[in-house]
Amino acid sequence: SDTNKDVNERLLSICEVLESNIPYYNWVGFYFRNGDKEELKLGPYVGAPTDHTIIPFGKGICGQVAVSNQNFVVPDVSAQDNYIACSITVKAEIVVPIFVNGENIGQIDIDSNTIDPFTEADERFLEFVCSQVSSIL
Ligand code: SME
């Protein structure tokens, strides 16, 4: 199987391809469950550095997806009460979980500087990306 270094390089490449090709994908990153802890840890990402390298399950959009196992599309982050702001430029967010053998082991997280940019096509596309990621983990 792939080494962790290979996997992280490939995950970073995915972030770069998405951020550079889709104008409303402005921060693209992966969070993964941190061992056996009830928290997420930041993995490869492209975009502004974030202070939120560890996110407890249940906190913010990412932490909610860690427990819901569902996509979370946020058209307007200012309307969310359980939201962790990483950058004041962010207007919208989408988080799609990654499953390995049916277990939610992480997620792709995308921030947009555009309000309400994400459609069902983004969800279907990112589900496909996550299924491909699952196969290299
Ligand atoms: N906004 C996220 C935190 C991660 S940053 O978007 C990179 C949240 O509310 O969980």
Short mmCIF file of N, CA, C and O and ligand atoms in Angstrom, two decimals:
data_model
loop_
_atom_site.label_atom_id
_atom_site.label_comp_id
_atom_site.label_asym_id
_atom_site.label_seq_id
_atom_site.Cartn_x
_atom_site.Cartn_y
_atom_site.Cartn_z
N SER A 1 0.85 -1.20 0.00
CA SER A 1 0.00 0.00 0.00
C SER A 1 0.88 1.25 0.00
O SER A 1 2.08 1.18 0.24
N ASP A 2 0.27 2.39 -0.23
CA ASP A 2 1.02 3.64 -0.29
C ASP A 2 1.57 4.01 1.08
O ASP A 2 0.96 3.74 2.10
N THR A 3 2.75 4.64 1.08
CA THR A 3 3.27 5.19 2.33
C THR A 3 2.48 6.45 2.69
O THR A 3 1.81 7.06 1.84
N ASN A 4 2.58 6.86 3.97
CA ASN A 4 1.90 8.09 4.37
C ASN A 4 2.38 9.29 3.56
O ASN A 4 1.58 10.18 3.24
N LYS A 5 3.66 9.30 3.21
CA LYS A 5 4.20 10.43 2.45
C LYS A 5 3.55 10.48 1.06
O LYS A 5 3.11 11.54 0.62
N ASP A 6 3.48 9.32 0.42
CA ASP A 6 2.82 9.27 -0.88
C ASP A 6 1.38 9.73 -0.77
O ASP A 6 0.89 10.50 -1.60
N VAL A 7 0.68 9.24 0.24
CA VAL A 7 -0.73 9.60 0.40
C VAL A 7 -0.87 11.10 0.60
O VAL A 7 -1.70 11.74 -0.06
N ASN A 8 -0.04 11.68 1.47
CA ASN A 8 -0.17 13.13 1.72
C ASN A 8 0.17 13.95 0.48
O ASN A 8 -0.47 14.97 0.22
N GLU A 9 1.14 13.49 -0.31
CA GLU A 9 1.45 14.20 -1.55
C GLU A 9 0.28 14.14 -2.52
O GLU A 9 -0.05 15.12 -3.19
N ARG A 10 -0.37 12.99 -2.58
CA ARG A 10 -1.51 12.84 -3.49
C ARG A 10 -2.70 13.65 -3.01
O ARG A 10 -3.42 14.27 -3.82
N LEU A 11 -2.91 13.68 -1.70
CA LEU A 11 -4.01 14.50 -1.16
C LEU A 11 -3.75 15.98 -1.43
O LEU A 11 -4.68 16.72 -1.78
N LEU A 12 -2.50 16.40 -1.28
CA LEU A 12 -2.18 17.80 -1.56
C LEU A 12 -2.41 18.12 -3.04
O LEU A 12 -2.93 19.18 -3.37
N SER A 13 -2.06 17.19 -3.91
CA SER A 13 -2.30 17.40 -5.35
C SER A 13 -3.79 17.56 -5.63
O SER A 13 -4.18 18.40 -6.46
N ILE A 14 -4.61 16.77 -4.97
CA ILE A 14 -6.06 16.90 -5.15
C ILE A 14 -6.51 18.29 -4.73
O ILE A 14 -7.27 18.96 -5.44
N CYS A 15 -6.01 18.76 -3.59
CA CYS A 15 -6.36 20.11 -3.13
C CYS A 15 -5.96 21.15 -4.17
O CYS A 15 -6.74 22.07 -4.48
N GLU A 16 -4.75 21.01 -4.70
CA GLU A 16 -4.24 21.99 -5.68
C GLU A 16 -5.07 22.00 -6.95
O GLU A 16 -5.41 23.07 -7.48
N VAL A 17 -5.42 20.81 -7.43
CA VAL A 17 -6.22 20.71 -8.67
C VAL A 17 -7.59 21.35 -8.46
O VAL A 17 -8.08 22.11 -9.31
N LEU A 18 -8.20 21.05 -7.32
CA LEU A 18 -9.55 21.60 -7.08
C LEU A 18 -9.49 23.12 -6.92
O LEU A 18 -10.28 23.84 -7.54
N GLU A 19 -8.56 23.59 -6.09
CA GLU A 19 -8.50 25.04 -5.82
C GLU A 19 -8.17 25.82 -7.09
O GLU A 19 -8.70 26.91 -7.31
N SER A 20 -7.30 25.26 -7.93
CA SER A 20 -6.85 26.03 -9.10
C SER A 20 -7.82 25.95 -10.28
O SER A 20 -7.74 26.79 -11.18
N ASN A 21 -8.70 24.97 -10.28
CA ASN A 21 -9.60 24.80 -11.43
C ASN A 21 -11.04 25.25 -11.20
O ASN A 21 -11.78 25.45 -12.17
N ILE A 22 -11.43 25.38 -9.95
CA ILE A 22 -12.82 25.75 -9.66
C ILE A 22 -12.79 27.10 -8.94
O ILE A 22 -12.30 27.19 -7.80
N PRO A 23 -13.23 28.15 -9.63
CA PRO A 23 -12.99 29.51 -9.12
C PRO A 23 -13.60 29.78 -7.75
O PRO A 23 -13.05 30.58 -6.99
N TYR A 24 -14.68 29.09 -7.43
CA TYR A 24 -15.32 29.33 -6.12
C TYR A 24 -14.87 28.36 -5.05
O TYR A 24 -15.42 28.37 -3.95
N TYR A 25 -13.85 27.53 -5.33
CA TYR A 25 -13.20 26.71 -4.30
C TYR A 25 -11.94 27.47 -3.87
O TYR A 25 -10.92 27.44 -4.55
N ASN A 26 -12.01 28.16 -2.75
CA ASN A 26 -10.93 29.08 -2.37
C ASN A 26 -10.03 28.56 -1.26
O ASN A 26 -8.91 29.04 -1.09
N TRP A 27 -10.52 27.64 -0.46
CA TRP A 27 -9.67 26.91 0.52
C TRP A 27 -10.13 25.46 0.42
O TRP A 27 -11.33 25.18 0.51
N VAL A 28 -9.19 24.56 0.18
CA VAL A 28 -9.52 23.14 0.01
C VAL A 28 -8.60 22.33 0.91
O VAL A 28 -7.37 22.44 0.80
N GLY A 29 -9.18 21.54 1.78
CA GLY A 29 -8.34 20.74 2.67
C GLY A 29 -9.02 19.48 3.15
O GLY A 29 -10.23 19.28 2.95
N PHE A 30 -8.21 18.65 3.79
CA PHE A 30 -8.70 17.40 4.37
C PHE A 30 -8.51 17.45 5.89
O PHE A 30 -7.48 17.92 6.38
N TYR A 31 -9.52 16.97 6.58
CA TYR A 31 -9.40 16.67 8.01
C TYR A 31 -9.61 15.17 8.18
O TYR A 31 -10.45 14.57 7.49
N PHE A 32 -8.85 14.58 9.13
CA PHE A 32 -8.99 13.16 9.43
C PHE A 32 -9.16 12.95 10.93
O PHE A 32 -8.62 13.73 11.73
N ARG A 33 -9.87 11.89 11.27
CA ARG A 33 -9.97 11.53 12.67
C ARG A 33 -8.56 11.34 13.23
O ARG A 33 -7.71 10.70 12.59
N ASN A 34 -8.34 11.91 14.41
CA ASN A 34 -7.02 11.89 15.04
C ASN A 34 -6.89 10.65 15.93
O ASN A 34 -7.24 10.68 17.11
N GLY A 35 -6.46 9.57 15.33
CA GLY A 35 -6.30 8.32 16.08
C GLY A 35 -7.63 7.87 16.64
O GLY A 35 -8.63 7.82 15.92
N ASP A 36 -7.64 7.53 17.93
CA ASP A 36 -8.89 7.10 18.58
C ASP A 36 -9.60 8.26 19.27
O ASP A 36 -10.60 8.06 19.94
N LYS A 37 -9.06 9.47 19.12
CA LYS A 37 -9.66 10.62 19.81
C LYS A 37 -10.91 11.09 19.10
O LYS A 37 -11.06 10.92 17.89
N GLU A 38 -11.80 11.73 19.85
CA GLU A 38 -13.03 12.29 19.31
C GLU A 38 -12.72 13.68 18.78
O GLU A 38 -13.29 14.69 19.24
N GLU A 39 -11.80 13.74 17.82
CA GLU A 39 -11.41 15.03 17.24
C GLU A 39 -10.85 14.81 15.84
O GLU A 39 -10.41 13.70 15.49
N LEU A 40 -10.91 15.89 15.06
CA LEU A 40 -10.35 15.91 13.71
C LEU A 40 -9.00 16.60 13.74
O LEU A 40 -8.79 17.54 14.52
N LYS A 41 -8.12 16.15 12.85
CA LYS A 41 -6.81 16.78 12.70
C LYS A 41 -6.65 17.22 11.25
O LYS A 41 -6.96 16.45 10.33
N LEU A 42 -6.16 18.44 11.05
CA LEU A 42 -5.96 18.96 9.70
C LEU A 42 -4.91 18.15 8.94
O LEU A 42 -3.84 17.85 9.49
N GLY A 43 -5.23 17.81 7.71
CA GLY A 43 -4.28 17.14 6.81
C GLY A 43 -3.84 18.12 5.74
O GLY A 43 -3.82 19.34 5.95
N PRO A 44 -3.49 17.61 4.55
CA PRO A 44 -3.07 18.48 3.46
C PRO A 44 -4.16 19.49 3.10
O PRO A 44 -5.35 19.16 3.13
N TYR A 45 -3.74 20.70 2.75
CA TYR A 45 -4.69 21.75 2.36
C TYR A 45 -4.00 22.76 1.47
O TYR A 45 -2.77 22.86 1.46
N VAL A 46 -4.82 23.53 0.76
CA VAL A 46 -4.34 24.67 -0.02
C VAL A 46 -5.21 25.87 0.35
O VAL A 46 -6.43 25.76 0.40
N GLY A 47 -4.57 26.98 0.61
CA GLY A 47 -5.28 28.20 0.97
C GLY A 47 -4.64 28.80 2.20
O GLY A 47 -3.56 28.37 2.63
N ALA A 48 -5.32 29.79 2.77
CA ALA A 48 -4.76 30.50 3.92
C ALA A 48 -4.56 29.53 5.08
O ALA A 48 -5.42 28.69 5.36
N PRO A 49 -3.43 29.64 5.78
CA PRO A 49 -3.23 28.81 6.97
C PRO A 49 -4.34 29.06 8.00
O PRO A 49 -4.86 30.17 8.10
N THR A 50 -4.71 28.01 8.71
CA THR A 50 -5.76 28.12 9.72
C THR A 50 -5.20 27.76 11.08
O THR A 50 -4.33 26.88 11.20
N ASP A 51 -5.71 28.42 12.12
CA ASP A 51 -5.36 28.06 13.50
C ASP A 51 -6.07 26.77 13.93
O ASP A 51 -5.70 26.17 14.93
N HIS A 52 -7.09 26.36 13.14
CA HIS A 52 -7.95 25.25 13.60
C HIS A 52 -7.43 23.92 13.05
O HIS A 52 -8.03 23.32 12.17
N THR A 53 -6.27 23.52 13.59
CA THR A 53 -5.65 22.27 13.16
C THR A 53 -6.24 21.07 13.88
O THR A 53 -6.10 19.95 13.42
N ILE A 54 -6.88 21.31 15.01
CA ILE A 54 -7.60 20.26 15.75
C ILE A 54 -9.02 20.77 15.98
O ILE A 54 -9.20 21.90 16.46
N ILE A 55 -10.01 19.95 15.61
CA ILE A 55 -11.41 20.34 15.79
C ILE A 55 -12.13 19.20 16.53
O ILE A 55 -12.20 18.08 16.02
N PRO A 56 -12.66 19.47 17.73
CA PRO A 56 -13.39 18.42 18.46
C PRO A 56 -14.65 17.99 17.70
O PRO A 56 -15.30 18.83 17.04
N PHE A 57 -14.97 16.70 17.78
CA PHE A 57 -16.23 16.22 17.20
C PHE A 57 -17.38 17.07 17.73
O PHE A 57 -17.45 17.35 18.93
N GLY A 58 -18.28 17.45 16.82
CA GLY A 58 -19.45 18.26 17.20
C GLY A 58 -19.25 19.74 17.03
O GLY A 58 -20.22 20.49 16.97
N LYS A 59 -17.99 20.20 16.97
CA LYS A 59 -17.72 21.64 16.89
C LYS A 59 -17.55 22.09 15.44
O LYS A 59 -16.80 21.47 14.67
N GLY A 60 -18.22 23.18 15.11
CA GLY A 60 -18.10 23.75 13.77
C GLY A 60 -18.77 22.85 12.74
O GLY A 60 -19.38 21.82 13.07
N ILE A 61 -18.68 23.25 11.51
CA ILE A 61 -19.27 22.48 10.41
C ILE A 61 -18.55 21.13 10.29
O ILE A 61 -19.18 20.07 10.17
N CYS A 62 -17.22 21.19 10.36
CA CYS A 62 -16.43 19.95 10.23
C CYS A 62 -16.75 18.97 11.35
O CYS A 62 -16.97 17.77 11.09
N GLY A 63 -16.76 19.46 12.57
CA GLY A 63 -17.04 18.58 13.72
C GLY A 63 -18.43 17.99 13.67
O GLY A 63 -18.66 16.86 14.14
N GLN A 64 -19.38 18.73 13.12
CA GLN A 64 -20.74 18.20 12.98
C GLN A 64 -20.79 17.07 11.94
O GLN A 64 -21.50 16.07 12.14
N VAL A 65 -20.02 17.22 10.86
CA VAL A 65 -20.00 16.16 9.84
C VAL A 65 -19.31 14.90 10.38
O VAL A 65 -19.69 13.78 10.02
N ALA A 66 -18.37 15.08 11.29
CA ALA A 66 -17.70 13.92 11.91
C ALA A 66 -18.71 13.04 12.64
O ALA A 66 -18.50 11.83 12.75
N VAL A 67 -19.79 13.64 13.16
CA VAL A 67 -20.79 12.84 13.89
C VAL A 67 -22.04 12.54 13.07
O VAL A 67 -22.71 11.54 13.32
N SER A 68 -22.35 13.37 12.06
CA SER A 68 -23.59 13.16 11.29
C SER A 68 -23.41 12.16 10.16
O SER A 68 -24.39 11.57 9.68
N ASN A 69 -22.19 12.02 9.67
CA ASN A 69 -21.88 11.18 8.49
C ASN A 69 -22.58 11.66 7.22
O ASN A 69 -22.75 10.89 6.27
N GLN A 70 -22.97 12.93 7.20
CA GLN A 70 -23.71 13.49 6.06
C GLN A 70 -22.95 14.68 5.48
O GLN A 70 -22.26 15.40 6.22
N ASN A 71 -23.16 14.92 4.20
CA ASN A 71 -22.68 16.17 3.60
C ASN A 71 -23.28 17.35 4.36
O ASN A 71 -24.42 17.27 4.84
N PHE A 72 -22.52 18.44 4.43
CA PHE A 72 -23.04 19.67 5.05
C PHE A 72 -22.72 20.81 4.09
O PHE A 72 -21.55 21.14 3.88
N VAL A 73 -23.75 21.36 3.50
CA VAL A 73 -23.61 22.50 2.59
C VAL A 73 -24.09 23.74 3.32
O VAL A 73 -25.23 23.78 3.79
N VAL A 74 -23.22 24.73 3.41
CA VAL A 74 -23.54 25.99 4.09
C VAL A 74 -23.50 27.11 3.06
O VAL A 74 -22.41 27.55 2.67
N PRO A 75 -24.67 27.59 2.63
CA PRO A 75 -24.68 28.65 1.60
C PRO A 75 -24.18 30.00 2.14
O PRO A 75 -23.63 30.80 1.38
N ASP A 76 -24.37 30.21 3.47
CA ASP A 76 -24.02 31.50 4.08
C ASP A 76 -23.53 31.22 5.50
O ASP A 76 -24.34 30.95 6.39
N VAL A 77 -22.22 31.28 5.70
CA VAL A 77 -21.67 30.91 7.01
C VAL A 77 -22.16 31.85 8.11
O VAL A 77 -22.23 31.45 9.28
N SER A 78 -22.54 33.08 7.77
CA SER A 78 -22.98 34.04 8.80
C SER A 78 -24.31 33.64 9.42
O SER A 78 -24.67 34.13 10.48
N ALA A 79 -25.02 32.70 8.77
CA ALA A 79 -26.31 32.23 9.30
C ALA A 79 -26.16 30.99 10.19
O ALA A 79 -27.15 30.48 10.69
N GLN A 80 -24.92 30.51 10.39
CA GLN A 80 -24.67 29.30 11.19
C GLN A 80 -24.26 29.67 12.60
O GLN A 80 -23.39 30.51 12.79
N ASP A 81 -24.85 29.01 13.60
CA ASP A 81 -24.40 29.32 14.97
C ASP A 81 -23.26 28.40 15.42
O ASP A 81 -22.46 28.79 16.25
N ASN A 82 -23.19 27.18 14.88
CA ASN A 82 -22.08 26.28 15.23
C ASN A 82 -21.10 26.26 14.07
O ASN A 82 -21.06 25.33 13.27
N TYR A 83 -20.33 27.34 13.97
CA TYR A 83 -19.41 27.56 12.86
C TYR A 83 -18.10 28.07 13.42
O TYR A 83 -18.09 28.91 14.32
N ILE A 84 -16.99 27.56 12.89
CA ILE A 84 -15.66 28.02 13.29
C ILE A 84 -15.09 28.84 12.14
O ILE A 84 -14.80 28.29 11.06
N ALA A 85 -14.93 30.12 12.35
CA ALA A 85 -14.39 30.99 11.29
C ALA A 85 -12.88 30.82 11.20
O ALA A 85 -12.18 30.92 12.21
N CYS A 86 -12.41 30.56 9.98
CA CYS A 86 -10.96 30.47 9.75
C CYS A 86 -10.45 31.72 9.08
O CYS A 86 -9.30 32.09 9.25
N SER A 87 -11.29 32.37 8.30
CA SER A 87 -10.87 33.57 7.57
C SER A 87 -12.10 34.45 7.35
O SER A 87 -13.19 33.93 7.06
N ILE A 88 -11.93 35.74 7.47
CA ILE A 88 -13.08 36.64 7.32
C ILE A 88 -13.56 36.74 5.88
O ILE A 88 -14.64 37.24 5.62
N THR A 89 -12.74 36.23 4.93
CA THR A 89 -13.16 36.28 3.52
C THR A 89 -14.15 35.19 3.16
O THR A 89 -14.76 35.24 2.09
N VAL A 90 -14.32 34.19 4.04
CA VAL A 90 -15.13 33.02 3.70
C VAL A 90 -16.62 33.34 3.84
O VAL A 90 -17.07 33.86 4.86
N LYS A 91 -17.37 33.00 2.78
CA LYS A 91 -18.82 33.23 2.77
C LYS A 91 -19.62 31.94 2.84
O LYS A 91 -20.78 31.96 3.28
N ALA A 92 -19.07 30.84 2.34
CA ALA A 92 -19.81 29.59 2.24
C ALA A 92 -18.85 28.42 2.42
O ALA A 92 -17.63 28.57 2.28
N GLU A 93 -19.42 27.26 2.74
CA GLU A 93 -18.57 26.09 3.02
C GLU A 93 -19.31 24.82 2.62
O GLU A 93 -20.55 24.75 2.73
N ILE A 94 -18.55 23.81 2.19
CA ILE A 94 -19.11 22.48 1.96
C ILE A 94 -18.16 21.46 2.57
O ILE A 94 -16.94 21.57 2.40
N VAL A 95 -18.73 20.50 3.28
CA VAL A 95 -17.94 19.42 3.88
C VAL A 95 -18.59 18.10 3.49
O VAL A 95 -19.80 17.92 3.65
N VAL A 96 -17.77 17.19 2.96
CA VAL A 96 -18.24 15.88 2.51
C VAL A 96 -17.40 14.81 3.21
O VAL A 96 -16.16 14.86 3.15
N PRO A 97 -18.06 13.86 3.89
CA PRO A 97 -17.31 12.84 4.62
C PRO A 97 -16.64 11.82 3.71
O PRO A 97 -17.08 11.58 2.58
N ILE A 98 -15.58 11.22 4.24
CA ILE A 98 -14.83 10.15 3.57
C ILE A 98 -15.05 8.87 4.37
O ILE A 98 -14.82 8.86 5.59
N PHE A 99 -15.49 7.82 3.69
CA PHE A 99 -15.77 6.55 4.36
C PHE A 99 -14.76 5.50 3.92
O PHE A 99 -14.48 5.37 2.72
N VAL A 100 -14.25 4.76 4.87
CA VAL A 100 -13.44 3.57 4.59
C VAL A 100 -14.13 2.39 5.27
O VAL A 100 -14.32 2.42 6.49
N ASN A 101 -14.52 1.41 4.48
CA ASN A 101 -15.29 0.27 5.00
C ASN A 101 -16.49 0.73 5.82
O ASN A 101 -16.78 0.18 6.89
N GLY A 102 -17.16 1.76 5.32
CA GLY A 102 -18.38 2.24 5.96
C GLY A 102 -18.16 3.14 7.16
O GLY A 102 -19.13 3.65 7.73
N GLU A 103 -16.90 3.36 7.53
CA GLU A 103 -16.59 4.20 8.70
C GLU A 103 -16.19 5.59 8.25
O GLU A 103 -15.37 5.74 7.33
N ASN A 104 -16.74 6.60 8.91
CA ASN A 104 -16.41 7.99 8.63
C ASN A 104 -15.03 8.29 9.22
O ASN A 104 -14.89 8.43 10.44
N ILE A 105 -14.02 8.39 8.35
CA ILE A 105 -12.64 8.54 8.84
C ILE A 105 -12.07 9.94 8.58
O ILE A 105 -10.94 10.23 8.97
N GLY A 106 -12.86 10.78 7.93
CA GLY A 106 -12.37 12.13 7.64
C GLY A 106 -13.30 12.82 6.67
O GLY A 106 -14.45 12.40 6.50
N GLN A 107 -12.78 13.84 6.05
CA GLN A 107 -13.65 14.67 5.21
C GLN A 107 -12.82 15.59 4.32
O GLN A 107 -11.67 15.87 4.62
N ILE A 108 -13.47 16.02 3.26
CA ILE A 108 -12.93 17.15 2.49
C ILE A 108 -13.73 18.38 2.89
O ILE A 108 -14.95 18.31 3.07
N ASP A 109 -13.01 19.47 3.07
CA ASP A 109 -13.61 20.73 3.52
C ASP A 109 -13.24 21.80 2.51
O ASP A 109 -12.06 21.98 2.20
N ILE A 110 -14.26 22.49 1.98
CA ILE A 110 -14.01 23.55 1.00
C ILE A 110 -14.71 24.82 1.45
O ILE A 110 -15.90 24.81 1.77
N ASP A 111 -13.93 25.89 1.48
CA ASP A 111 -14.46 27.22 1.78
C ASP A 111 -14.53 28.02 0.48
O ASP A 111 -13.65 27.91 -0.38
N SER A 112 -15.56 28.86 0.39
CA SER A 112 -15.72 29.73 -0.77
C SER A 112 -15.84 31.18 -0.32
O SER A 112 -16.49 31.47 0.69
N ASN A 113 -15.24 32.06 -1.10
CA ASN A 113 -15.40 33.50 -0.85
C ASN A 113 -16.63 34.06 -1.56
O ASN A 113 -16.88 35.25 -1.50
N THR A 114 -17.37 33.17 -2.23
CA THR A 114 -18.62 33.52 -2.93
C THR A 114 -19.79 33.03 -2.09
O THR A 114 -19.73 31.95 -1.52
N ILE A 115 -20.85 33.82 -2.03
CA ILE A 115 -22.03 33.39 -1.28
C ILE A 115 -22.83 32.38 -2.11
O ILE A 115 -22.96 32.53 -3.32
N ASP A 116 -23.31 31.33 -1.42
CA ASP A 116 -24.19 30.31 -2.01
C ASP A 116 -23.73 29.76 -3.36
O ASP A 116 -24.48 29.77 -4.34
N PRO A 117 -22.50 29.25 -3.43
CA PRO A 117 -21.98 28.79 -4.73
C PRO A 117 -22.19 27.31 -5.00
O PRO A 117 -22.04 26.87 -6.15
N PHE A 118 -22.49 26.51 -3.97
CA PHE A 118 -22.43 25.05 -4.10
C PHE A 118 -23.77 24.48 -4.52
O PHE A 118 -24.82 24.83 -3.96
N THR A 119 -23.73 23.59 -5.51
CA THR A 119 -24.94 22.93 -6.02
C THR A 119 -24.87 21.43 -5.72
O THR A 119 -23.85 20.94 -5.22
N GLU A 120 -25.92 20.72 -6.10
CA GLU A 120 -25.90 19.27 -5.95
C GLU A 120 -24.80 18.66 -6.82
O GLU A 120 -24.26 17.61 -6.48
N ALA A 121 -24.45 19.32 -7.90
CA ALA A 121 -23.35 18.82 -8.73
C ALA A 121 -22.03 18.83 -7.96
O ALA A 121 -21.21 17.92 -8.11
N ASP A 122 -21.83 19.85 -7.13
CA ASP A 122 -20.63 19.87 -6.29
C ASP A 122 -20.65 18.70 -5.31
O ASP A 122 -19.63 18.05 -5.08
N GLU A 123 -21.83 18.45 -4.73
CA GLU A 123 -21.92 17.32 -3.79
C GLU A 123 -21.59 16.00 -4.47
O GLU A 123 -20.83 15.19 -3.94
N ARG A 124 -22.19 15.77 -5.65
CA ARG A 124 -21.94 14.50 -6.36
C ARG A 124 -20.47 14.40 -6.75
O ARG A 124 -19.84 13.35 -6.61
N PHE A 125 -19.90 15.50 -7.23
CA PHE A 125 -18.49 15.52 -7.62
C PHE A 125 -17.59 15.24 -6.42
O PHE A 125 -16.67 14.41 -6.49
N LEU A 126 -17.86 15.91 -5.31
CA LEU A 126 -16.98 15.73 -4.13
C LEU A 126 -17.16 14.36 -3.49
O LEU A 126 -16.21 13.80 -2.94
N GLU A 127 -18.38 13.80 -3.60
CA GLU A 127 -18.56 12.40 -3.15
C GLU A 127 -17.68 11.47 -3.99
O GLU A 127 -17.08 10.53 -3.45
N PHE A 128 -17.60 11.74 -5.28
CA PHE A 128 -16.73 10.94 -6.14
C PHE A 128 -15.27 11.12 -5.74
O PHE A 128 -14.52 10.13 -5.60
N VAL A 129 -14.85 12.37 -5.52
CA VAL A 129 -13.47 12.63 -5.08
C VAL A 129 -13.19 11.86 -3.78
O VAL A 129 -12.16 11.19 -3.65
N CYS A 130 -14.13 11.92 -2.84
CA CYS A 130 -13.92 11.25 -1.55
C CYS A 130 -13.86 9.73 -1.72
O CYS A 130 -13.10 9.06 -1.01
N SER A 131 -14.63 9.18 -2.65
CA SER A 131 -14.58 7.73 -2.87
C SER A 131 -13.22 7.34 -3.45
O SER A 131 -12.66 6.29 -3.12
N GLN A 132 -12.68 8.20 -4.31
CA GLN A 132 -11.34 7.94 -4.87
C GLN A 132 -10.27 8.06 -3.77
O GLN A 132 -9.34 7.25 -3.72
N VAL A 133 -10.42 9.09 -2.92
CA VAL A 133 -9.48 9.24 -1.80
C VAL A 133 -9.53 8.00 -0.91
O VAL A 133 -8.49 7.47 -0.50
N SER A 134 -10.72 7.54 -0.62
CA SER A 134 -10.88 6.35 0.22
C SER A 134 -10.07 5.18 -0.30
O SER A 134 -9.45 4.43 0.47
N SER A 135 -10.01 5.05 -1.61
CA SER A 135 -9.33 3.90 -2.22
C SER A 135 -7.81 3.99 -2.14
O SER A 135 -7.13 3.00 -2.36
N ILE A 136 -7.25 5.17 -1.81
CA ILE A 136 -5.79 5.28 -1.68
C ILE A 136 -5.34 5.33 -0.22
O ILE A 136 -4.15 5.37 0.07
N LEU A 137 -6.29 5.34 0.71
CA LEU A 137 -5.91 5.43 2.14
C LEU A 137 -5.50 4.06 2.69
O LEU A 137 -5.91 3.04 2.17
N1 SME B 1 -15.13 26.42 9.09
C1 SME B 1 -14.83 25.12 9.60
C2 SME B 1 -13.48 25.07 10.25
C3 SME B 1 -12.39 24.69 9.33
S1 SME B 1 -11.92 25.98 8.31
O1 SME B 1 -13.06 26.16 7.34
C4 SME B 1 -10.58 25.57 7.41
C5 SME B 1 -15.89 24.66 10.57
O2 SME B 1 -16.78 25.43 10.94
O3 SME B 1 -15.81 23.52 11.00
#
